[in-house]
Coordinates of C-alpha atoms in Angstrom, one line a residue:
X1077 CA 21.6 -30.0 6.0
X1078 CA 19.6 -26.9 6.8
X1079 CA 17.6 -25.3 4.1
X1080 CA 18.0 -21.7 3.2
X1081 CA 14.7 -20.9 4.8
X1082 CA 15.8 -22.5 8.1
X1083 CA 19.1 -20.6 8.0
X1084 CA 17.2 -17.4 7.4
X1085 CA 15.0 -18.1 10.5
X1086 CA 18.0 -19.1 12.6
X1087 CA 20.5 -16.4 11.7
X1088 CA 18.7 -13.4 10.3
X1089 CA 17.0 -11.1 12.7
X1090 CA 13.2 -11.1 12.4
X1091 CA 10.8 -8.2 13.1
X1092 CA 7.6 -10.3 13.1
X1093 CA 6.6 -13.8 14.0
X1094 CA 5.1 -14.3 10.5
X1095 CA 7.6 -13.3 7.8
X1096 CA 6.4 -14.0 4.2
X1097 CA 9.2 -16.5 3.7
X1098 CA 9.1 -16.2 -0.1
X1099 CA 12.4 -17.3 -1.6
X1100 CA 13.5 -15.5 -4.8
X1101 CA 16.2 -16.4 -7.2
X1102 CA 16.3 -13.4 -9.5
X1103 CA 14.3 -10.3 -10.5
X1104 CA 13.9 -8.5 -13.9
X1105 CA 11.5 -5.8 -14.9
X1106 CA 8.2 -6.0 -13.0
X1107 CA 8.8 -9.7 -12.1
X1108 CA 10.5 -11.5 -9.3
X1109 CA 11.2 -15.2 -9.8
X1110 CA 11.4 -18.2 -7.6
X1111 CA 14.1 -20.8 -8.3
X1112 CA 11.4 -23.0 -9.8
X1113 CA 10.7 -20.3 -12.3
X1114 CA 7.4 -19.1 -10.9
X1115 CA 7.0 -15.4 -11.6
X1116 CA 5.4 -12.8 -9.4
X1117 CA 4.4 -9.3 -10.5
X1118 CA 5.9 -6.9 -8.0
X1119 CA 2.9 -4.5 -7.5
X1120 CA 4.6 -2.6 -4.7
X1121 CA 8.0 -1.9 -6.2
X1122 CA 9.8 -3.2 -3.1
X1123 CA 7.8 -0.5 -1.2
X1124 CA 8.4 2.4 -3.6
X1125 CA 12.0 1.5 -4.5
X1126 CA 12.0 -0.1 -8.0
X1127 CA 10.4 2.7 -10.1
X1128 CA 12.3 1.3 -13.1
X1129 CA 11.5 -2.3 -12.2
X1130 CA 14.2 -4.7 -11.2
X1131 CA 17.8 -4.9 -12.6
X1132 CA 17.4 -2.3 -15.3
X1133 CA 20.3 -2.9 -17.6
X1134 CA 21.5 0.7 -17.6
X1135 CA 21.5 0.9 -13.8
X1136 CA 23.3 -2.5 -13.6
X1137 CA 25.9 -1.3 -16.1
X1138 CA 26.5 1.9 -14.1
X1139 CA 27.0 -0.1 -10.9
X1140 CA 29.6 -2.4 -12.7
X1141 CA 31.4 0.5 -14.3
X1142 CA 31.7 2.5 -11.0
X1143 CA 32.7 -0.6 -8.9
X1144 CA 35.6 -1.1 -11.3
X1145 CA 36.8 2.4 -10.7
X1146 CA 36.5 2.8 -6.9
X1147 CA 34.0 2.2 -4.1
X1148 CA 34.3 3.8 -0.7
X1149 CA 37.1 6.4 -0.3
X1150 CA 36.3 8.7 2.6
X1151 CA 33.5 10.0 4.8
X1152 CA 31.0 12.2 3.0
X1153 CA 31.9 15.7 2.0
X1154 CA 35.7 15.5 2.0
X1155 CA 36.8 14.3 -1.4
X1156 CA 35.5 15.4 -4.8
X1157 CA 33.9 12.2 -6.1
X1158 CA 32.6 12.3 -9.6
X1159 CA 29.4 10.1 -9.0
X1160 CA 28.3 12.4 -6.1
X1161 CA 29.0 15.6 -8.1
X1162 CA 27.3 14.5 -11.3
X1163 CA 24.2 13.2 -9.4
X1164 CA 23.8 16.3 -7.3
X1165 CA 24.3 18.5 -10.4
X1166 CA 21.5 16.6 -12.2
X1167 CA 19.1 16.8 -9.3
X1168 CA 19.7 20.5 -8.8
X1169 CA 19.1 21.1 -12.5
X1170 CA 15.6 19.6 -12.1
X1171 CA 14.6 21.4 -8.9
X1172 CA 13.6 25.0 -8.1
X1173 CA 16.4 27.5 -7.7
X1174 CA 16.0 27.5 -3.9
X1175 CA 16.8 23.8 -3.7
X1176 CA 20.4 23.9 -4.8
X1177 CA 22.4 22.0 -2.2
X1178 CA 22.2 18.2 -1.9
X1179 CA 23.4 16.1 1.1
X1180 CA 23.4 12.4 0.2
X1181 CA 22.7 9.9 3.0
X1182 CA 22.5 6.2 3.4
X1183 CA 18.7 6.0 3.6
X1184 CA 15.4 7.9 3.9
X1185 CA 15.4 7.8 7.7
X1186 CA 18.9 9.3 7.8
X1187 CA 17.6 12.0 5.5
X1188 CA 14.9 12.8 8.0
X1189 CA 17.4 12.9 10.8
X1190 CA 19.7 15.2 8.9
X1191 CA 16.8 17.5 7.9
X1192 CA 15.5 17.8 11.5
X1193 CA 19.0 18.6 12.7
X1194 CA 19.5 21.2 10.0
X1195 CA 16.2 22.9 10.8
X1196 CA 16.9 23.2 14.5
X1197 CA 20.5 24.3 13.8
X1198 CA 19.6 26.9 11.2
X1199 CA 16.6 28.4 13.1
X1200 CA 17.9 28.1 16.6
X1201 CA 14.4 27.0 17.6
X1202 CA 13.4 24.0 19.8
X1203 CA 10.1 22.8 18.5
X1204 CA 9.0 20.5 15.7
X1205 CA 5.5 19.9 14.3
X1206 CA 4.6 16.7 12.3
X1207 CA 1.3 15.1 11.3
X1208 CA -1.0 12.5 12.7
X1209 CA -0.6 9.1 10.9
X1210 CA 2.7 10.2 9.4
X1211 CA 5.6 7.8 8.8
X1212 CA 9.2 9.1 8.4
X1213 CA 11.3 6.1 9.3
X1214 CA 12.4 4.0 12.3
X1215 CA 15.4 5.8 14.0
X1216 CA 14.8 7.7 17.2
X1217 CA 14.4 11.1 15.6
X1218 CA 12.2 9.8 12.8
X1219 CA 10.1 7.9 15.4
X1220 CA 9.6 11.1 17.3
X1221 CA 7.8 12.6 14.3
X1222 CA 5.8 9.5 13.5
X1223 CA 2.2 10.1 14.0
X1224 CA 1.2 6.7 15.3
X1225 CA 1.6 6.0 19.0
X1226 CA 1.3 2.2 18.6
X1227 CA 4.6 2.0 16.7
X1228 CA 6.6 4.2 18.9
X1229 CA 5.3 3.9 22.5
X1230 CA 7.8 1.2 23.4
X1231 CA 10.8 3.5 22.6
X1232 CA 9.9 6.6 24.7
X1233 CA 11.3 9.0 25.7
X1234 CA 11.7 10.5 22.3
X1235 CA 12.6 14.0 21.1
X1236 CA 11.0 16.7 23.3
X1237 CA 9.2 19.7 21.8
X1238 CA 7.4 17.6 19.1
X1239 CA 3.7 18.1 18.4
X1240 CA 1.3 16.9 15.8
X1241 CA -1.1 18.6 13.3
X1242 CA -4.1 17.2 11.5
X1243 CA -3.9 17.0 7.8
X1244 CA -6.1 19.5 5.9
X1245 CA -7.1 21.2 9.2
X1246 CA -6.6 24.9 8.6
X1247 CA -7.1 25.8 12.2
X1248 CA -4.1 23.8 13.3
X1249 CA -1.8 26.0 11.3
X1250 CA -2.1 28.6 14.0
X1251 CA 0.1 26.3 16.1
X1252 CA 3.0 27.1 13.9
X1253 CA 4.8 30.0 15.6
X1254 CA 8.2 31.6 16.2
X1255 CA 9.3 28.7 18.4
X1256 CA 8.7 26.2 15.6
X1257 CA 11.9 25.1 13.9
X1258 CA 10.2 23.1 11.2
X1259 CA 7.0 21.4 10.0
X1260 CA 7.6 18.0 8.5
X1261 CA 5.0 16.5 6.2
X1262 CA 4.9 13.7 3.7
X1263 CA 3.8 15.4 0.5
X1264 CA 1.5 12.4 0.0
X1265 CA 1.0 10.5 3.2
X1266 CA 2.1 6.9 2.5
X1267 CA 1.6 4.6 5.5
X1268 CA -1.6 6.4 6.4
X1269 CA -3.1 4.7 3.4
X1270 CA -2.1 7.3 0.7
X1271 CA -3.7 10.5 1.8
X1272 CA -3.3 13.4 -0.6
X1273 CA -3.5 16.9 1.0
X1274 CA -5.8 19.6 -0.4
X1275 CA -3.9 22.0 -2.6
X1276 CA -5.4 25.0 -0.7
X1277 CA -4.2 23.5 2.5
X1278 CA -0.6 23.0 1.2
X1279 CA -0.5 26.6 0.0
X1280 CA -1.8 27.8 3.4
X1281 CA 0.9 25.7 5.2
X1282 CA 3.6 27.1 3.0
X1283 CA 2.4 30.7 3.7
X1284 CA 2.2 30.1 7.5
X1285 CA 5.7 28.7 7.5
X1286 CA 7.0 31.6 5.6
X1287 CA 5.2 34.1 7.9
X1288 CA 6.8 32.6 11.0
X1289 CA 10.2 31.8 9.7
X1290 CA 9.6 28.1 10.1
X1291 CA 11.3 25.7 7.7
X1292 CA 8.9 23.4 5.7
X1293 CA 10.3 19.9 5.2
X1294 CA 8.5 17.8 2.6
X1295 CA 9.2 14.1 2.8
X1296 CA 9.0 12.6 -0.7
X1297 CA 10.9 9.4 0.2
X1298 CA 8.0 7.4 -1.3
X1299 CA 6.4 10.1 -3.6
X1300 CA 9.3 11.6 -5.6
X1301 CA 10.7 10.6 -8.9
X1302 CA 7.6 10.1 -10.9
X1303 CA 5.5 8.0 -8.6
X1304 CA 2.6 10.5 -8.4
X1305 CA 2.7 11.6 -12.1
X1306 CA 5.1 14.5 -11.4
X1307 CA 8.9 14.3 -11.1
X1308 CA 8.4 15.7 -7.6
X1309 CA 5.1 15.5 -5.7
X1310 CA 5.2 19.1 -4.5
X1311 CA 4.8 20.2 -8.1
X1312 CA 1.1 19.2 -7.7
X1313 CA 0.6 22.0 -5.2
X1314 CA 2.6 24.9 -6.7
X1315 CA 4.7 25.3 -3.6
X1316 CA 8.4 24.8 -2.8
X1317 CA 9.7 23.3 0.4
X1318 CA 12.7 24.6 2.3
X1319 CA 14.1 21.1 2.7
X1320 CA 13.1 18.2 0.4
X1321 CA 13.7 14.5 1.4
X1322 CA 14.2 11.7 -1.1
X1323 CA 15.3 8.0 -0.9
X1324 CA 13.7 4.7 -2.0
X1325 CA 13.6 5.1 -5.8
X1326 CA 16.5 7.6 -5.7
X1327 CA 19.1 4.8 -6.1
X1328 CA 17.5 2.7 -8.8
X1329 CA 17.6 -0.2 -6.4
X1330 CA 20.7 0.8 -4.5
X1331 CA 20.5 2.2 -1.0
X1332 CA 20.7 6.0 -0.9
X1333 CA 18.8 9.0 0.4
X1334 CA 19.1 12.8 0.3
X1335 CA 18.0 16.0 1.8
X1336 CA 18.1 19.0 -0.4
X1337 CA 18.0 22.7 0.7
X1338 CA 19.6 26.0 -0.2
X1339 CA 23.3 26.7 0.1
X1340 CA 22.5 29.3 2.8
X1341 CA 20.5 26.9 5.0
X1342 CA 22.8 23.9 4.4
X1343 CA 25.8 26.1 5.4
X1344 CA 24.6 25.9 9.0
X1345 CA 26.3 22.6 9.3
X1346 CA 29.7 24.2 8.7
X1347 CA 30.1 25.8 12.1
X1348 CA 29.1 25.8 15.8
X1349 CA 30.0 22.9 15.5
X1350 CA 31.8 22.1 12.3
X1351 CA 30.9 18.7 10.7
X1352 CA 27.2 19.3 11.7
X1353 CA 26.1 16.0 10.1
X1354 CA 28.6 13.2 9.4
X1355 CA 28.0 10.0 7.4
X1356 CA 30.5 7.4 6.4
X1357 CA 28.7 5.6 3.6
X1358 CA 26.2 8.4 2.7
X1359 CA 26.5 9.2 -1.0
X1360 CA 28.4 5.9 -1.7
X1361 CA 29.9 6.3 -5.2
X1362 CA 28.3 3.1 -6.6
X1363 CA 24.9 4.2 -5.3
X1364 CA 25.3 7.6 -6.7
X1365 CA 26.3 6.2 -10.1
X1366 CA 23.2 3.9 -10.0
X1367 CA 21.0 6.8 -9.0
X1368 CA 22.2 9.0 -11.8
X1369 CA 21.6 6.2 -14.3
X1370 CA 18.1 5.6 -13.0
X1371 CA 17.2 9.3 -13.1
X1372 CA 18.4 9.5 -16.7
X1373 CA 16.4 6.5 -17.7
X1374 CA 13.3 7.9 -16.0
X1375 CA 13.7 11.2 -18.0
X1376 CA 15.0 9.8 -21.3
X1377 CA 12.3 7.2 -21.6
X1378 CA 9.6 9.6 -20.5
X1379 CA 8.2 7.1 -18.0
X1380 CA 6.3 9.8 -16.0
X1381 CA 4.0 10.7 -18.9
X1382 CA 2.3 7.3 -18.7
X1383 CA 1.6 7.3 -15.0
X1384 CA -1.8 9.1 -15.2
X1385 CA -3.1 6.7 -17.8
X1386 CA -2.0 3.7 -15.7
X1387 CA -3.7 5.1 -12.7
X1388 CA -6.9 5.4 -14.7
X1389 CA -6.7 1.7 -15.7
X1390 CA -6.4 0.7 -12.1
X1391 CA -9.3 2.9 -11.1
X1392 CA -11.4 1.6 -14.0
X1393 CA -10.7 -2.1 -13.5
X1394 CA -10.6 -2.4 -9.7
X1395 CA -14.3 -1.9 -9.0
X1396 CA -16.2 -4.2 -6.7
X1397 CA -18.8 -3.7 -3.9
X1398 CA -16.2 -4.9 -1.4
X1399 CA -13.9 -1.9 -2.3
X1400 CA -14.8 1.0 0.0
X1401 CA -12.5 3.5 -1.7
X1402 CA -9.6 3.9 -4.1
X1403 CA -7.3 6.7 -2.8
X1404 CA -4.1 8.3 -4.0
X1405 CA -2.5 9.8 -7.0
X1406 CA -0.5 8.3 -9.9
X1407 CA 0.9 4.9 -9.2
X1408 CA 0.7 5.5 -5.4
X1409 CA -2.7 4.1 -4.5
X1410 CA -4.6 2.5 -1.7
X1411 CA -7.6 0.1 -2.1
X1412 CA -9.7 0.2 1.1
X1413 CA -11.7 -2.8 2.4
X1414 CA -14.0 -3.3 5.3
X1415 CA -11.3 -4.7 7.7
X1416 CA -7.7 -5.8 8.0
X1417 CA -8.9 -9.5 8.1
X1418 CA -10.5 -9.1 4.7
X1419 CA -7.6 -7.2 3.3
X1420 CA -5.1 -9.7 4.5
X1421 CA -6.9 -12.7 3.0
X1422 CA -7.1 -10.9 -0.3
X1423 CA -3.4 -10.0 -0.2
X1424 CA -2.4 -13.6 0.7
X1425 CA -4.4 -15.0 -2.2
X1426 CA -2.9 -12.4 -4.6
X1427 CA 0.6 -13.5 -3.5
X1428 CA -0.3 -17.2 -4.0
X1429 CA -1.5 -16.3 -7.5
X1430 CA 1.6 -14.4 -8.5
X1431 CA 0.9 -10.8 -7.5
X1432 CA 2.8 -9.2 -4.6
X1433 CA 1.0 -6.5 -2.8
X1434 CA 0.8 -5.4 0.9
X1435 CA -1.0 -3.3 3.5
X1436 CA -0.1 -0.1 5.2
X1437 CA 1.4 0.4 8.7
X1438 CA -1.2 3.0 9.7
X1439 CA -4.1 1.8 7.6
X1440 CA -4.2 -2.0 7.8
X1441 CA -7.6 -2.3 6.0
X1442 CA -6.1 -0.9 2.7
X1443 CA -4.1 -2.6 0.0
X1444 CA -1.0 -1.0 -1.4
X1445 CA -0.8 -0.5 -5.2
X1446 CA 2.5 1.0 -6.3
X1447 CA 3.9 -0.9 -9.3
X1448 CA 7.1 0.0 -11.2
X1449 CA 6.4 2.8 -13.6
X1450 CA 7.5 0.6 -16.5
X1451 CA 4.6 -1.8 -16.0
X1452 CA 2.7 -2.3 -19.3
X1453 CA -1.0 -2.0 -19.6
X1454 CA -1.2 -5.7 -20.3
X1455 CA 0.7 -6.6 -17.1
X1456 CA -1.4 -4.1 -15.2
X1457 CA -4.7 -5.6 -16.4
X1458 CA -3.4 -9.1 -15.6
X1459 CA -2.6 -8.0 -12.0
X1460 CA -6.0 -6.3 -11.7
X1461 CA -7.7 -9.5 -12.7
X1462 CA -5.9 -11.5 -10.1
X1463 CA -6.8 -8.9 -7.5
X1464 CA -10.5 -9.0 -8.5
X1465 CA -10.6 -12.8 -8.3
X1466 CA -9.1 -12.7 -4.8
X1467 CA -11.7 -10.1 -3.8
X1468 CA -14.5 -12.2 -5.1
X1469 CA -13.1 -15.2 -3.2
X1470 CA -13.0 -13.4 0.1
X1471 CA -15.6 -10.7 0.0
X1472 CA -18.8 -11.1 2.0
X1473 CA -21.6 -12.4 -0.1

C-alpha cells in the first residue's frame, strides 16, 4: 500500500524537484505537529497567513457557525450576504475615509488583477509602473508587474505598457506621467528580502501620483493586519493609497483577498462594460466570517502593540558574525547571510531541529522571519537559540 508521501508525489502537482515533504497531522497556535507528536515552531506563519497562529478557536467557531447557515450562494456582488457586509463594514471603519469600498476576491493575486483592471478602466490610460524585485503573485497580470525576469521570462508575452522603477530612487518618479494608469508597489517589499522604503520617498511617490492623476496601488498582501507593527503598513509613511490590496492574514487561515478603493473609483466596474470584474468564489461567506473573527481577535487582544518589542528581541538575540544584516520592520524580517548555500544549510538544520523558516524568491541568501503575532517571548527566544545553533554549525570558521 502506498504511503501518503508516495501518493502526494504521484497525484499532487509539484512545482519543484525538491519539496520539503514534511507530513503534518495538526496545528495549534505557533506550532505544527507531525503524527508522531514532534512539534515545529512556524516562524513564517505559512508565509504571512497565520497572524493569529493556527486554528484560533474564535476563528474555528466562526467557520463552523457560518458553514451551518450557508456556504456558496451566488457569484460575488449580487446577493446581500451578512458575512461579506459585516466584514467590509469593519474594514472600512478602520481605514481612511477615501478607502470605503471593498471588493473581496479569492486570493492576493486576484486582488492584484482586479486592482490593475480597475486602474486602467478608471483612468483610461494604458501604462503601468511597478518596481524592480517586486512580487505580486503568479497569474499573468501579476507576473507582468513582477520585478524579477528569472521568474517570468518563460511566460512572455505579458502585459504591454509595463515598466519598472527603482525603490527609493527619486529621479525615477519623473517617469510617472499622464499616460500612467497606476503605480503598484509593495508597501514593504517582501520577496525582495523585506525592503522598507524611505518615508520621504513614499511621500514623494504619493505626491507625484496625485500630480499626474495616476492611481497609487499599495500591495499589503503580506504587510497588512499588524505584521509591521501597524494595522496597515502605509500608516508608517503618513500617506493613503488610491487602491489597497490585502490577502494572506485577511482570512485568519481561510483563503480570501481584497482590493479596497473609493466608491467613485470602484464604480468604474459598473459600466462600459457592466460586470467589470467577476468572481464566483470571491468573498466566500465562510471565509468572510473567518476573516471578521480574526480581525476582531487581532484588535480585541491588542496583538499589534507587542510587535515592536518582539522585533527588538529578534534583533537583540540574532547576532552573529555570519549575519550580514537584519532588515525589515515589525515581525516581517530578513536575516542576510553570505550566500544561498549557507542560508539553505541553516534553514534545513532549523527545520530538522523544530523551527520552520524559509528563504525569499528574489533574495535567496536571506532567511525569512515572520512568526505569528501571538508568539510569546519564551517561544521566540527558543526559536532564536535554534537558529543561532544552526548558524554556528554552518558558518565559516
